Every structure is written in structure tokens, then in C-alpha cells.
XYZ file of C-alpha atoms in Angstrom:
696
model
C 69.646 99.850 134.593
C 68.678 102.491 132.015
C 67.502 99.760 129.661
C 65.301 98.322 132.405
C 63.779 101.767 133.007
C 63.055 102.230 129.311
C 61.546 98.764 128.986
C 59.321 99.641 131.952
C 58.035 102.617 129.968
C 57.405 100.302 126.999
C 55.482 97.897 129.244
C 53.347 100.746 130.606
C 52.651 101.815 127.026
C 51.602 98.240 126.257
C 49.195 98.366 129.197
C 47.572 101.478 127.771
C 47.336 99.938 124.312
C 45.833 96.726 125.692
C 43.155 98.728 127.497
C 42.398 100.726 124.342
C 42.042 97.520 122.323
C 40.161 95.323 124.759
C 37.943 97.958 126.346
C 37.646 100.765 123.797
C 37.735 98.683 120.565
C 40.734 100.548 119.141
C 42.465 98.075 116.769
C 45.750 96.827 118.199
C 47.877 98.294 115.394
C 46.281 101.724 115.861
C 46.458 101.747 119.651
C 50.170 102.751 119.950
C 49.760 105.996 117.994
C 46.563 106.842 119.853
C 48.129 106.002 123.227
C 51.286 108.040 122.575
C 49.127 110.972 121.475
C 47.058 110.801 124.661
C 50.219 110.579 126.788
C 51.664 113.691 125.128
C 48.376 115.584 125.526
C 48.192 114.778 129.248
C 51.826 115.714 129.844
C 51.408 118.952 127.889
C 48.470 120.077 129.997
C 50.243 118.966 133.171
C 53.401 120.827 132.186
C 51.489 124.014 131.475
C 49.841 123.665 134.893
C 53.205 123.099 136.592
C 52.490 119.536 137.744
C 54.487 117.540 135.191
C 56.280 115.266 137.658
C 53.199 114.032 139.583
C 51.279 113.728 136.318
C 53.955 111.415 134.908
C 53.762 109.220 138.000
C 49.983 109.210 137.669
C 50.282 108.073 134.045
C 52.524 105.188 134.994
C 50.165 104.114 137.782
C 47.160 104.561 135.513
C 48.809 102.232 133.012
C 48.937 99.485 135.633
C 45.310 100.087 136.603
C 44.264 100.059 132.932
C 46.052 96.747 132.443
C 44.270 95.152 135.407
C 40.953 96.450 134.145
C 41.620 95.220 130.617
C 42.603 91.676 131.577
C 40.279 91.147 134.526
C 37.694 88.486 133.577
C 34.152 89.838 133.363
C 31.124 87.565 133.760
C 33.161 84.511 132.964
C 34.496 85.870 129.656
C 38.228 85.774 129.095
C 40.058 88.676 127.429
C 40.561 88.278 123.696
C 44.348 87.973 123.658
C 44.422 87.381 119.920
C 43.062 90.879 119.295
C 46.315 92.343 120.631
C 48.454 90.658 117.985
C 48.102 91.833 114.398
C 50.747 92.471 111.724
C 50.824 96.179 112.553
C 50.958 95.783 116.326
C 53.656 93.113 116.162
C 55.707 95.347 113.887
C 55.448 98.182 116.416
C 56.279 96.208 119.538
C 59.011 94.189 117.898
C 60.791 97.206 116.420
C 60.446 99.263 119.600
C 61.921 96.591 121.863
C 64.730 95.779 119.422
C 65.693 99.436 119.090
C 65.575 99.918 122.860
C 68.095 97.121 123.342
C 70.208 98.213 120.374
C 70.419 101.874 121.399
C 71.172 100.990 125.014
C 74.193 99.045 123.765
C 75.430 101.476 121.102
C 74.709 104.698 123.058
C 74.320 107.204 120.160
C 74.742 110.859 121.129
C 73.205 114.191 120.178
C 75.499 115.956 117.704
C 73.442 118.077 115.294
C 73.423 121.864 115.611
C 69.670 122.110 116.107
C 69.756 119.136 118.465
C 72.109 120.999 120.788
C 70.516 124.425 120.479
C 66.948 123.187 120.934
C 65.646 119.671 120.493
C 67.977 117.574 122.648
C 68.545 120.417 125.109
C 64.783 120.720 125.579
C 64.548 117.047 126.509
C 67.461 117.213 128.946
C 66.106 120.338 130.648
C 62.636 118.804 130.911
C 64.063 115.615 132.431
C 66.422 117.362 134.870
C 63.888 119.972 136.031
C 60.752 117.812 135.697
C 59.041 120.823 134.151
C 58.593 122.361 130.726
C 61.881 123.548 129.277
C 60.155 126.733 128.122
C 60.046 127.938 131.727
C 63.644 126.979 132.554
C 66.345 129.537 133.278
C 69.031 129.141 130.623
C 71.796 131.310 129.263
C 69.854 132.118 126.106
C 68.385 135.586 125.535
C 65.233 134.426 123.750
C 62.039 132.732 124.872
C 62.086 129.069 123.861
C 58.530 128.681 122.600
C 58.731 125.599 120.364
C 55.840 123.189 120.900
C 56.553 120.683 123.695
C 55.093 117.544 122.119
C 58.336 115.810 121.153
C 60.290 116.708 124.321
C 57.384 115.413 126.407
C 57.193 112.229 124.350
C 60.881 111.734 125.161
C 60.194 112.620 128.803
C 57.796 109.681 129.034
C 60.614 107.313 128.040
C 63.194 109.255 130.104
C 61.039 109.484 133.224
C 62.526 106.532 135.088
C 66.292 106.459 135.446
C 68.811 109.075 134.367
C 68.903 111.243 131.276
C 70.499 109.702 128.161
C 70.668 110.929 124.572
C 69.755 107.543 123.121
C 66.396 107.572 124.883
C 65.439 110.585 122.741
C 66.034 108.580 119.591
C 64.115 105.619 120.967
C 61.117 107.834 121.773
C 61.142 109.350 118.298
C 61.546 105.967 116.618
C 58.712 104.533 118.700
C 56.569 107.333 117.278
C 57.819 106.458 113.781
C 56.876 102.813 114.271
C 53.459 103.792 115.665
C 52.777 105.760 112.475
C 53.958 102.817 110.363
C 51.694 100.501 112.352
C 48.775 102.821 111.617
C 49.358 102.364 107.884
C 49.428 98.590 108.424
C 46.524 98.835 110.859
C 43.714 97.315 108.791
C 45.699 94.349 107.473
C 44.807 90.946 108.998
C 47.281 88.085 109.233
C 46.157 86.429 106.004
C 47.261 89.580 104.149
C 50.907 89.040 105.106
C 51.895 89.200 101.434
C 50.969 92.874 101.544
C 52.096 93.574 105.118
C 55.695 92.363 104.715
C 56.700 94.405 101.644
C 54.693 97.361 102.938
C 56.685 97.268 106.183
C 59.852 97.472 104.074
C 58.428 100.455 102.194
C 57.625 102.193 105.464
C 61.104 101.520 106.862
C 62.619 103.193 103.789
C 60.232 106.163 103.766
C 62.132 108.511 106.126
C 65.370 107.799 104.235
C 63.730 108.018 100.827
C 62.424 111.554 101.182
C 65.312 113.040 103.153
C 68.508 111.608 101.612
C 69.184 113.151 98.218
C 72.881 112.474 97.574
C 75.307 109.603 97.995
C 76.524 110.296 101.508
C 79.835 109.582 103.207
C 78.424 110.631 106.570
C 76.013 108.938 108.928
C 72.480 109.049 107.508
C 70.933 109.895 110.854
C 67.244 109.729 109.925
C 66.574 107.338 112.805
C 69.214 109.015 114.983
C 68.008 112.590 115.107
C 66.134 114.750 117.573
C 64.923 117.162 114.861
C 61.164 117.521 114.541
C 60.708 117.532 110.759
C 60.437 113.786 110.115
C 58.130 113.142 113.106
C 55.926 116.039 112.000
C 55.533 114.508 108.557
C 54.924 111.003 109.841
C 52.250 112.061 112.333
C 50.611 114.270 109.690
C 50.279 111.309 107.329
C 49.832 108.795 110.122
C 46.719 110.588 111.369
C 45.015 110.215 107.986
C 46.228 106.619 107.563
C 44.921 105.811 111.057
C 41.569 107.276 110.090
C 41.393 105.125 106.948
C 42.170 102.039 109.039
C 39.603 103.011 111.687
C 36.852 103.177 109.079
C 37.956 99.924 107.519
C 37.926 98.088 110.869
C 34.863 99.897 112.271
C 36.926 101.256 115.152
C 35.896 104.191 117.364
C 36.200 107.481 115.507
C 37.370 109.456 118.533
C 40.731 107.641 118.380
C 41.928 109.954 115.594
C 41.315 113.154 117.599
C 44.333 112.915 119.969
C 46.524 112.124 116.945
C 45.343 115.298 115.219
C 46.131 117.197 118.403
C 49.613 115.646 118.459
C 50.167 116.740 114.851
C 49.703 120.345 116.011
C 51.983 119.895 119.018
C 55.271 118.906 117.353
C 56.551 122.069 115.662
C 55.219 125.605 115.648
C 55.394 125.917 111.867
C 53.535 122.631 111.269
C 50.170 123.792 112.571
C 49.032 124.045 108.960
C 49.826 120.329 108.512
C 47.544 119.402 111.390
C 44.756 121.484 109.856
C 45.276 119.768 106.516
C 45.032 116.345 108.167
C 41.929 117.450 110.085
C 40.314 118.685 106.883
C 41.003 115.456 105.003
C 39.564 113.342 107.833
C 36.556 115.647 108.233
C 35.700 115.586 104.526
C 36.013 111.802 104.349
C 33.776 111.381 107.402
C 31.179 113.977 106.448
C 30.678 113.415 102.705
C 31.366 109.688 102.426
C 29.110 108.311 105.126
C 28.426 104.614 105.613
C 24.677 104.856 105.086
C 22.134 107.335 103.707
C 23.574 110.873 103.665
C 20.951 112.384 105.980
C 21.283 109.582 108.487
C 23.576 110.717 111.332
C 24.241 114.098 109.688
C 24.369 115.950 113.010
C 26.748 113.395 114.492
C 29.043 113.561 111.449
C 29.005 117.349 111.532
C 29.965 117.307 115.190
C 32.802 114.896 114.484
C 34.064 117.033 111.602
C 34.057 120.054 113.899
C 35.933 118.049 116.540
C 38.615 117.182 113.972
C 39.390 120.872 113.556
C 38.886 121.628 117.235
C 41.648 119.216 118.323
C 44.601 120.984 116.610
C 43.064 124.428 117.095
C 42.783 123.829 120.845
C 46.502 123.012 120.941
C 47.332 126.133 118.950
C 45.211 128.337 121.185
C 46.393 126.916 124.493
C 50.078 126.827 123.605
C 50.860 129.220 120.751
C 48.423 131.934 121.805
C 47.947 131.785 125.560
C 51.082 130.090 126.885
C 53.584 131.488 124.390
C 52.083 134.947 124.809
C 52.787 134.700 128.514
C 56.310 133.377 127.890
C 57.200 136.160 125.459
C 55.851 138.829 127.796
C 57.774 137.340 130.713
C 60.956 137.145 128.667
C 60.601 140.748 127.501
C 60.036 141.966 131.065
C 63.175 140.156 132.225
C 65.394 141.713 129.568
C 64.956 139.240 126.714
C 64.149 140.075 123.113
C 60.380 139.544 123.352
C 58.319 139.218 120.163
C 60.582 139.226 117.105
C 58.277 138.587 114.137
C 54.965 139.746 112.726
C 51.859 137.871 113.866
C 50.610 134.907 111.840
C 47.361 136.674 110.956
C 49.136 139.748 109.622
C 51.493 137.619 107.561
C 48.679 135.658 105.904
C 46.476 138.672 105.193
C 49.237 140.803 103.706
C 50.760 137.911 101.783
C 47.429 137.174 100.113
C 47.046 140.882 99.290
C 50.395 140.817 97.505
C 49.380 137.737 95.512
C 46.171 139.505 94.500
C 48.110 142.592 93.429
C 46.695 144.795 96.154
C 48.800 147.398 98.000
C 50.333 146.743 101.412
C 52.144 149.104 103.736
C 55.209 149.390 105.943
C 57.084 146.221 106.805
C 55.130 144.110 104.333
C 55.822 146.453 101.417
C 59.510 146.334 102.305
C 59.424 142.552 102.293
C 57.409 142.249 99.047
C 60.511 141.541 96.882
C 61.768 138.978 99.385
C 58.406 137.196 99.384
C 58.099 137.088 95.598
C 61.701 135.982 95.175
C 61.197 133.195 97.723
C 58.215 131.932 95.720
C 60.280 131.963 92.531
C 63.173 130.144 94.208
C 60.850 127.491 95.629
C 59.402 126.946 92.159
C 62.913 126.576 90.779
C 63.709 123.980 93.432
C 60.530 122.075 92.619
C 60.834 121.951 88.831
C 64.554 121.816 88.082
C 67.367 119.392 88.820
C 68.858 121.927 91.242
C 66.240 120.904 93.784
C 67.358 117.398 94.703
C 65.254 116.855 97.806
C 64.871 113.083 97.824
C 66.352 109.841 96.595
C 64.485 110.337 93.313
C 65.397 113.955 92.773
C 63.396 117.149 92.827
C 59.920 117.808 94.125
C 58.121 117.147 90.857
C 59.384 113.544 90.868
C 58.183 113.047 94.424
C 54.732 114.407 93.611
C 54.470 112.137 90.563
C 55.382 109.086 92.680
C 52.808 109.917 95.349
C 50.052 110.596 92.829
C 50.868 107.314 91.078
C 50.261 105.476 94.371
C 46.891 107.234 94.613
C 46.116 106.198 91.010
C 46.931 102.559 91.763
C 44.750 102.691 94.877
C 41.904 104.170 92.818
C 42.280 101.520 90.122
C 42.221 98.500 92.448
C 39.669 99.861 94.928
C 36.636 97.716 95.647
C 33.527 99.703 94.752
C 32.886 103.212 93.460
C 32.266 104.693 96.887
C 35.816 103.835 97.964
C 37.155 105.107 94.652
C 35.379 108.378 95.311
C 36.978 108.592 98.752
C 40.433 107.927 97.329
C 39.952 110.437 94.522
C 38.802 113.076 96.998
C 41.785 112.325 99.232
C 44.187 112.683 96.300
C 42.689 115.941 95.017
C 42.298 117.607 98.405
C 45.762 116.572 99.615
C 47.200 118.089 96.420
C 45.408 121.354 97.166
C 46.763 121.204 100.711
C 50.237 120.775 99.233
C 49.777 124.022 97.335
C 48.613 125.716 100.530
C 51.595 124.373 102.465
C 53.955 125.802 99.868
C 52.223 129.156 100.218
C 52.774 128.972 103.975
C 56.485 128.319 103.427
C 56.720 131.244 101.010
C 55.025 133.515 103.560
C 57.504 132.343 106.195
C 60.512 133.070 103.997
C 59.026 136.382 102.940
C 57.911 137.853 106.252
C 59.222 135.790 109.186
C 62.702 134.599 108.270
C 65.677 136.914 107.952
C 66.737 138.105 104.472
C 69.810 135.864 104.292
C 67.658 132.855 105.223
C 65.176 133.667 102.465
C 67.953 134.226 99.945
C 69.419 130.777 100.602
C 66.051 129.072 101.283
C 67.572 127.904 104.559
C 66.279 124.470 105.644
C 63.782 124.387 102.768
C 64.443 120.681 102.288
C 63.557 119.945 105.920
C 60.335 121.927 105.772
C 59.085 120.496 102.488
C 59.904 116.840 103.125
C 57.599 116.905 106.150
C 54.718 117.197 103.698
C 56.141 114.659 101.252
C 56.544 112.041 103.984
C 53.032 112.562 105.323
C 51.509 112.686 101.858
C 53.173 109.399 100.942
C 51.807 107.723 104.081
C 48.310 108.912 103.154
C 48.660 107.377 99.706
C 49.854 104.091 101.224
C 46.921 104.149 103.646
C 44.535 104.510 100.715
C 46.262 101.672 98.877
C 45.956 99.349 101.881
C 42.242 100.117 102.162
C 41.793 99.552 98.428
C 43.237 96.047 98.713
C 40.706 95.016 101.369
C 37.025 94.019 100.944
C 34.416 96.740 101.439
C 30.952 96.474 102.946
C 28.529 99.060 101.542
C 25.162 99.574 103.256
C 22.259 100.967 101.234
C 18.661 101.727 102.086
C 16.259 99.835 99.836
C 12.468 100.148 99.612
C 10.459 96.945 99.210
C 6.929 96.971 97.833
C 4.670 94.837 99.995
C 0.928 94.359 100.195
C 0.736 96.366 103.418
C 2.771 99.209 101.894
C 6.433 99.966 101.159
C 9.035 98.839 103.665
C 12.501 100.360 104.024
C 15.307 97.901 104.678
C 19.095 98.191 104.851
C 20.956 96.020 102.355
C 24.689 95.365 102.688
C 26.865 94.516 99.695
C 30.408 93.120 99.870
C 32.871 94.328 97.252
C 36.303 92.849 96.670
C 39.274 94.426 94.956
C 39.133 93.969 91.184
C 42.881 93.646 90.689
C 44.027 92.757 94.159
C 46.924 90.628 92.926
C 48.154 93.476 90.747
C 47.914 95.844 93.710
C 49.975 93.460 95.839
C 52.503 93.333 93.009
C 52.757 97.116 93.035
C 53.492 97.096 96.770
C 56.175 94.448 96.268
C 57.690 96.340 93.332
C 57.708 99.561 95.365
C 59.461 97.806 98.250
C 62.134 96.338 95.973
C 62.713 99.670 94.215
C 62.981 101.659 97.449
C 65.294 99.132 99.092
C 67.498 99.059 95.997
C 67.674 102.843 95.784
C 68.445 103.160 99.481
C 71.243 100.604 99.225
C 72.770 102.690 96.429
C 72.834 105.892 98.472
C 73.224 104.738 102.073
C 75.861 102.183 102.969
C 74.895 99.858 105.852
C 77.757 101.130 107.999
C 76.432 104.677 107.557
C 72.877 103.891 108.631
C 71.287 103.376 112.013
C 71.986 99.644 111.672
C 75.755 99.829 111.456
C 77.285 103.139 112.488
C 80.828 103.048 113.837
C 81.731 103.999 117.407
C 84.049 106.650 115.947
C 80.962 108.492 114.670
C 80.558 110.070 118.110
C 84.215 110.227 119.118
C 84.393 114.034 119.007
C 81.218 114.455 121.027
C 82.391 111.923 123.592
C 85.618 113.885 124.052
C 83.755 117.189 124.433
C 81.294 115.701 126.898
C 84.064 114.048 128.901
C 85.756 117.436 129.271
C 82.439 119.024 130.249
C 81.832 116.343 132.874
C 85.317 116.862 134.253
C 84.871 120.635 134.420
C 81.452 120.295 136.073
C 82.986 118.139 138.807
C 84.743 121.304 140.026
C 81.564 123.392 139.977
C 78.341 123.581 141.977
C 74.708 124.064 140.942
C 74.963 127.683 142.060
C 77.770 128.518 139.608
C 77.141 130.448 136.407
C 79.751 129.886 133.704
C 81.145 132.475 131.303
C 82.105 130.549 128.171
C 85.214 131.326 126.113
C 85.997 129.397 122.932
C 87.860 131.587 120.479
C 86.729 131.218 116.884
C 83.493 129.465 117.829
C 80.533 129.926 115.473
C 78.057 129.190 118.239
C 78.120 125.401 118.041
C 80.589 124.965 120.904
C 78.565 127.341 123.078
C 75.326 125.455 122.430
C 77.165 122.233 123.180
C 78.375 123.645 126.497
C 74.872 124.846 127.435
C 73.618 121.313 126.772
C 76.473 119.393 128.436
C 76.778 121.568 131.558
C 73.085 121.724 132.453
C 71.846 121.991 135.215
C 74.887 124.215 135.762
C 74.115 127.337 133.750
C 76.336 128.534 130.933
C 75.844 132.257 130.466
C 75.096 133.879 127.113
C 78.623 135.236 127.634
C 77.904 138.612 126.140
C 75.323 141.397 126.079
C 71.848 139.909 126.027
C 69.971 143.096 125.115
C 72.145 143.603 122.025
C 72.234 139.905 121.041
C 76.041 139.831 121.287
C 77.364 136.550 122.661
C 76.653 132.859 122.431
C 80.193 131.965 121.412
C 82.450 133.823 118.998
C 85.795 135.590 119.119
C 86.476 137.903 122.068
C 89.076 140.656 121.827
C 89.839 144.350 121.819
C 87.980 146.253 119.084
C 91.218 147.217 117.348
C 92.415 143.596 117.121
C 89.568 142.354 114.926
C 91.091 140.197 112.156
C 90.655 141.471 108.609
C 90.521 138.098 106.873
C 87.100 136.560 106.306
C 86.059 133.667 108.501
C 84.366 132.811 111.805
C 86.767 134.929 113.842
C 85.863 137.978 111.770
C 82.147 137.255 111.404
C 81.553 136.401 115.070
C 83.951 138.944 116.545
C 82.865 140.571 119.817
C 85.005 143.631 120.404
C 85.148 144.509 124.109
C 87.714 146.442 126.065
C 89.125 144.746 129.156
C 86.941 146.902 131.390
C 83.844 146.086 129.328
C 84.503 142.357 129.461
C 85.045 142.495 133.215
C 81.778 144.408 133.645
C 79.906 141.898 131.448
C 81.213 138.883 133.351
C 80.351 140.350 136.733
C 77.169 142.069 135.597
C 75.763 138.824 134.207
C 76.329 137.161 137.566
C 78.996 134.755 136.310
C 81.074 133.076 138.988
C 83.428 131.051 136.776
C 85.102 131.414 133.385
C 85.505 128.248 131.304
C 88.363 128.744 128.827
C 87.713 125.971 126.349
C 89.911 127.551 123.668
C 92.005 130.735 123.828
C 94.272 132.373 121.245
C 96.744 135.215 120.943
C 93.981 137.792 120.525
C 92.372 136.798 123.818
C 95.692 136.716 125.676
C 96.778 140.090 124.327
C 93.397 141.640 125.098
C 92.530 140.325 128.542
C 95.547 138.780 130.277
C 95.588 141.610 132.827
C 92.118 140.597 134.045
C 93.525 137.273 135.280
C 95.555 137.095 138.460
C 98.159 134.820 136.845
C 98.156 136.542 133.437
C 96.641 133.321 132.016
C 99.787 131.301 132.733
C 97.842 128.327 134.126
C 95.588 128.174 131.078
C 98.477 128.557 128.616
C 100.462 125.808 130.320
C 97.486 123.441 130.303
C 97.086 123.379 134.072
C 93.452 124.561 134.198
C 90.378 125.391 132.145
C 88.584 127.270 134.926
C 89.020 130.655 136.571
C 87.020 131.829 139.578
C 85.649 135.392 139.590
C 87.104 137.164 142.656
C 87.458 140.741 143.782
C 91.149 140.647 142.881
C 90.473 139.330 139.370
C 89.892 135.997 137.674
C 91.856 133.449 139.716
C 92.815 129.973 138.383
C 91.109 126.909 139.851
C 93.405 123.993 140.478
C 92.230 120.995 138.478
C 93.510 117.986 136.621
C 93.289 118.638 132.888
C 92.950 115.560 130.724
C 94.408 116.022 127.266
C 92.861 114.106 124.405
């Protein structure tokens, strides 16, 4: 049944794409990325307005109407069915349907730490509540203000039927394939010798720039709810889509919703959307199809619209909506704003680079900022920074620039070569700017221990590498295709000079060599991937045992929830937890709320070791690092004060028993004997709930 619901969503998406192609002239291979971007934009606005559920129904119904309008014969003319089937569009639809069937059979599950503490939880909350997860009541003490683009993309595929983890991965992978189709977008069927190896290159791309060691664990690039790979693919996909639009003479507006989507995936990737907007705007404004002055106002307006699309998202969400969320959270006892504003960070960071004085917080963080820059440089230049299948950042940059060089060499005509050269130079400058943004983040936004270890640096930087590589491939595809250049020419006639437009067709000088480069790149990437990622450790062959632990945890959560009601609030106890088990419980129990299980105002809770202050273990480890020292009276006050009605004792130890046994009416005998995991909060104490406990 879930598969049928997902395939219904795919069919509705096809209806939208058919309407875009047949009625709006958007090439079939580019329509999926444009359609998905429009869907996310509509759902974002609807979610902010509090009408997400009816808006989703309206989208589904609109898809049917769009299909009827697209295929309805007009004035005796039949719809051009052939226009819907190109190498890029067939790649998208084929891969999406295959993955839908495959995932519905294999049922992969959310397991990653960030999946459970944000990305997958956001999707589940959005699906269960039919509203933005940012407004949901959870057990967390902070305002969840991450951009809603990816959760809402998943919501579109989750809308019909029940929630399932695998639908998240399908939604993400559909977005991946839409970006790949955009790179293939300008290729006609007779260019299959380029399309086939290029499709292999694109398949390898997420692996190639994210896997940097021979792994014995599942390489979950296509099985992750993290936002870093999608952010990179949409960043590069927007520029590749633009190159294909110009090549096919498609409508220019189709790139605008994609630029908006690029700004709506992750809060820290706004700079990527601006970079993509700038590259598209420069290509449209400077490299016009006719005389420079012709259509200057229209090109200027389009260039402004390119920047307006991501900036509108940033203003509406990150400024207006998030400002309201943070204020609401602070008023209700949350932590409120926790970092300096983006403007202050940029201004003071630039002052430090220029050697000018700064004050207060920024002067205190000056050493951290400068050290982060030095550490990032070390990661880029030395063998310590293995960030991809070909090593450190410098190797990745060389590979990408080589693709640009090949595109420049085989390009048909000097105007296209100028466009490619400008794209290469400007994208390199944007890369420098992106690195500066990361350094500012480590210096002034992240905590000192995060800056010291460059926490998640690989995830942040490979977003740019992935997008940059897609741009280079988009340029190479365009270079391998014929170009029509229109020039204004003045003819001398007896009645006076006459201005005429003359078109010239240029073909690639070394097209065969360019095709050979694509084939060589495909072979090299496939060979390197096969060396580092075994088939049974990829999305194509993972074992059922990969999710055995998560299945056991979720089965216990489902069993526990069967004894609870929606009105219950659960106090979570898992001795020795580093926070992962608590996040897992928050995710698995929802819509039943798992409390922060501590003191929200002091940020004490969210898993850990509970015990009397004097019983804190001296040896280093999770129990010491995450120790929450409460007296019995304090713990009782916290449980009742937080409004908890039930205690879930996932794991208890001697410290917990010695510290708090007197709070329980049976002195924890039922829990110790394996008869229950739940205790009800009563006036007489915490009383055991009779239940059947399944031991794994």
C-alpha cells in the first residue's frame, strides 16, 4: 500500500513535468528539478501560513488538472509525446521508479545521529502533524530553525499513506536524479555515446566526493537524510540547468525556483545559492545571444531576479519566520538566540583579515578564527585532509578545473569558450568565498571544541565540491553540442545600409576527444569506487543486518508506546547514554512526547547518566562526561515539574538504583527483574506499569 501511495506521488510529479514541457516549453530533462523546486516553494509558503495539509491536497489535484490541460488536444493538434522522452528525462523517471520499488522492499531505516536529532525527525513530525516541524512541541529546549526545504520535499512523497523512513531516502534520491537529469538535459538521443558514460559519472559523484577511505561500513550516500549532499547537488544542478536551458532555448524563468530551492535546504548554504545566482546572472547578462544593448533591460531584470529568488527565501524564513520562532522559544523558557548575527560575523571577520581592531566577543574569538583558517588550509594542502576518493582538497580542485579546461578546449566558438572561462574563474572565486564563510562559522558561531577539531568540515566542504563538479560537467556537455551564434550585420545597398541578423552554426572542434574524456572519466570513477566501496556495502546490496539494531530499538519503542496515550509525556532514562538513545526515543515515540528529561533552562538533560552528585564516576567516559547529578528530591521535582506522566527505563545501572530506588513504589524490583520498562507518576511515587517485556 505504501508503494502505491509513493507511486501516486511520482505520477503526480510526472503530470506537473508534462505540463511544464508541453505548455511552458521546459525541456523534459529539466522539468523534474523545476517541478520539485516549485512544489517545495509552495509547501514552504503554505507551511509558514499554517495551511500545509490543504495545500498538499491542492497540489495533488492541481497535478491532475495540469495533466488534463497538457494532453487535451487543441485545435486538432495532438500533444508532442516525443518531447517528454529524452535521455535525461528517461534517466530520472527510470531511476526514481526503480528506487521506489527497491526501497519499499528493503525498508532502510534512519540510523545516523543527525538523522535522528534533526533530519529524519523533522520529516516524521511534519508528516504526523501536517505542519512545519519548527512549530511542533517536542522535548528539545532549542528552537528548530533549520530550513524546511528537504523535510517538505519528503512530505510530498510521504503525503499519502503512513510515515516510513525509506520514503525520505526516495525523496532525496529523486532530487539527486533530477539534478543529474539537469546535467544531461541538453543531450538529444543521438548523443547517447555521451549520455551513457555521463550518467555513470553522475551516479558516482556523491560517492566520489564523500567517501575518502576504504570502508567496512555501509556507504550510505544514497541512504541518508543529511542535507549536505542535496545542498551540493542543487547548487551545481541550478547552474547546469541554466546551461541546458540556454542550449535548448528553454524559458529562463525555470531556473528561478531552483535557485530558491538552493537557499531552502540548509541554513549555512545560503552562500551557495548566492554563488549559483551570481554565476547564472553573469552568464545571462554579459554573454547575451545578440547585440549587447539589445534586451539589456530584460537581462538586467533577470539577473536581479536570480538574486531575488534565494534572498526572498532567506528573508522570509531566516529573518522573519526564524526571528518569530526564536522569540517564541525564548518566551516559553527555551534558550533563544545563541550565536552572533550573520552580519556581525562577516563585518568583524573581514576586519580581522584586514588587520583592523575588533572588540568584545570578536576579539576573544580572534585566535579561534585564525587557527580555523590555518587548519582548513592544512586540510586542503596536505595528505591529512583526505576528503574524497582522490584525496585532499587540492586534488579535487585540480580535477574540477581540468574538466573546465577540457570543456574550454572542445567548445564550439569563442563566445562559448568565453562563457566557460568566466564560469571557471568565477566559480573558483566563489570557492574562496565559501571557505571564508566556513572559517567565519568555525571562528564565531561554532563552539571552541568544534573549531579545534574542525567538526563536520568534510560535510560542509564537499557540498561545494559536488556542486562545482556538476557545473563543470554542465559546461562540458554544452561544449560538445553545436552552437548557434547570432550577429548583427550591416549590408550596403543602393537605398542605404540595412541591418540584418546573421546566424552562424559552430560545431565542436574535438568532439570525439571530448566524448573520450567523458568515457575515460566514467571508467576511472567506476574503478575507483569499486576499490573503496564493496557492492554489499552500497545502496545496491546492503544486508538486512545493517539495520538490525535499529529494528530492535524501534520494536521496543512500539511496544512501549502501545501502553501509552497521546497525552502522556515520557521521562527518559538510559544510563550511560551520550544523547543518541534519547534522540532515538524522541524520534521513535513521536507523537508521544519524550521530555528533555532534565533542566531545560540550564541545558542539562537529553540523555546521560543520572545519579546522586557524590556518586559521579571518576573514570573518563560517557558516564562521567554526561553525568547529571541530582538528589532524589531534585529528580522527583524535575519529573513532576516538567509535566511527565511516565518514566521509560530503557537502561538502569547500580548508580541509578542506589540513588533513586526510594522514589519508586516497588524499589525498582519490577524493572530489575525485567517485568516492566514503564513507571507511572503517581502521588505515592513512581508505580510500575504491568506490561509484557520482549527480550532481544
